[in-house]
């Protein structure tokens, strides 16, 4: 996972995060799962390769329909299990 700061059309994005090494299909499936099942919570908790992370999503309503406003991953704490699993 990477977190970066960037400018888009002269607007500064202080931080943006994304997965590295995953397929677009994985990302889309994970984000869709979170968006559809979170039931008005803004976060979904996951664990991948013994490493915890959260997917944060915000929705917006337009003409009575619910849309994804933004959705992104946030890394969790680096646990001993995560460190051991990924150092092999």
XYZ file of C-alpha atoms in Angstrom:
88
model
C 0.000 0.000 0.000
C 1.246 3.476 -0.777
C 0.260 6.910 0.458
C 1.158 9.880 -1.723
C 0.674 13.625 -1.924
C -0.103 15.044 -5.357
C -1.611 17.923 -7.325
C -4.496 17.416 -9.753
C -5.681 20.331 -11.905
C -3.877 22.763 -9.575
C -5.592 21.334 -6.480
C -3.409 19.767 -3.797
C -4.439 16.345 -2.538
C -2.709 16.131 0.835
C -2.792 12.354 0.930
C -4.104 9.612 -1.291
C -3.612 5.898 -0.786
C -3.843 2.841 -2.996
C -2.770 -0.783 -3.146
C 0.398 -1.863 -4.926
C 0.527 -5.222 -6.674
C -3.184 -6.008 -6.624
C -5.336 -6.373 -9.698
C -7.941 -3.759 -10.620
C -10.531 -6.537 -10.246
C -9.455 -7.153 -6.640
C -9.572 -3.451 -5.796
C -12.987 -2.967 -7.381
C -14.415 -6.083 -5.709
C -13.085 -5.082 -2.280
C -14.333 -1.506 -2.579
C -17.735 -2.656 -3.848
C -18.059 -5.156 -1.003
C -17.288 -2.449 1.524
C -19.601 0.119 -0.018
C -22.569 -2.261 -0.259
C -22.217 -3.880 3.180
C -21.085 -1.100 5.496
C -24.642 0.012 6.347
C -23.943 3.708 7.038
C -20.554 3.120 8.661
C -17.652 4.811 6.928
C -15.136 1.986 7.346
C -14.749 -1.732 6.705
C -12.053 -3.723 8.491
C -10.044 -6.334 6.596
C -6.913 -8.424 6.975
C -4.675 -9.531 4.116
C -1.492 -11.572 4.563
C -1.881 -11.163 8.350
C -1.854 -7.356 7.971
C -4.886 -5.357 9.116
C -6.225 -2.478 7.058
C -9.385 -0.438 6.721
C -11.278 0.667 3.639
C -12.853 4.071 4.151
C -15.763 5.102 1.967
C -18.060 8.071 1.745
C -21.229 8.192 -0.274
C -23.374 10.975 -1.657
C -27.013 11.048 -2.650
C -28.121 12.502 -5.965
C -31.696 12.372 -7.229
C -32.512 9.759 -4.602
C -29.672 7.436 -5.598
C -26.652 6.461 -3.520
C -23.232 6.920 -5.188
C -19.621 6.407 -4.126
C -18.113 9.775 -3.278
C -14.672 8.405 -2.466
C -13.213 5.135 -1.281
C -9.648 4.308 -0.272
C -7.534 1.917 1.848
C -5.809 2.901 5.086
C -3.118 0.664 6.563
C -3.567 -0.631 10.071
C -0.915 -1.153 12.718
C 2.109 -3.245 11.747
C 1.541 -6.304 13.910
C 4.106 -8.986 14.735
C 2.050 -11.510 12.723
C 2.117 -9.203 9.696
C 5.849 -8.621 10.027
C 6.598 -12.362 10.388
C 4.326 -13.387 7.504
C 5.794 -10.863 5.098
C 9.458 -11.412 5.999
C 9.461 -15.046 4.817
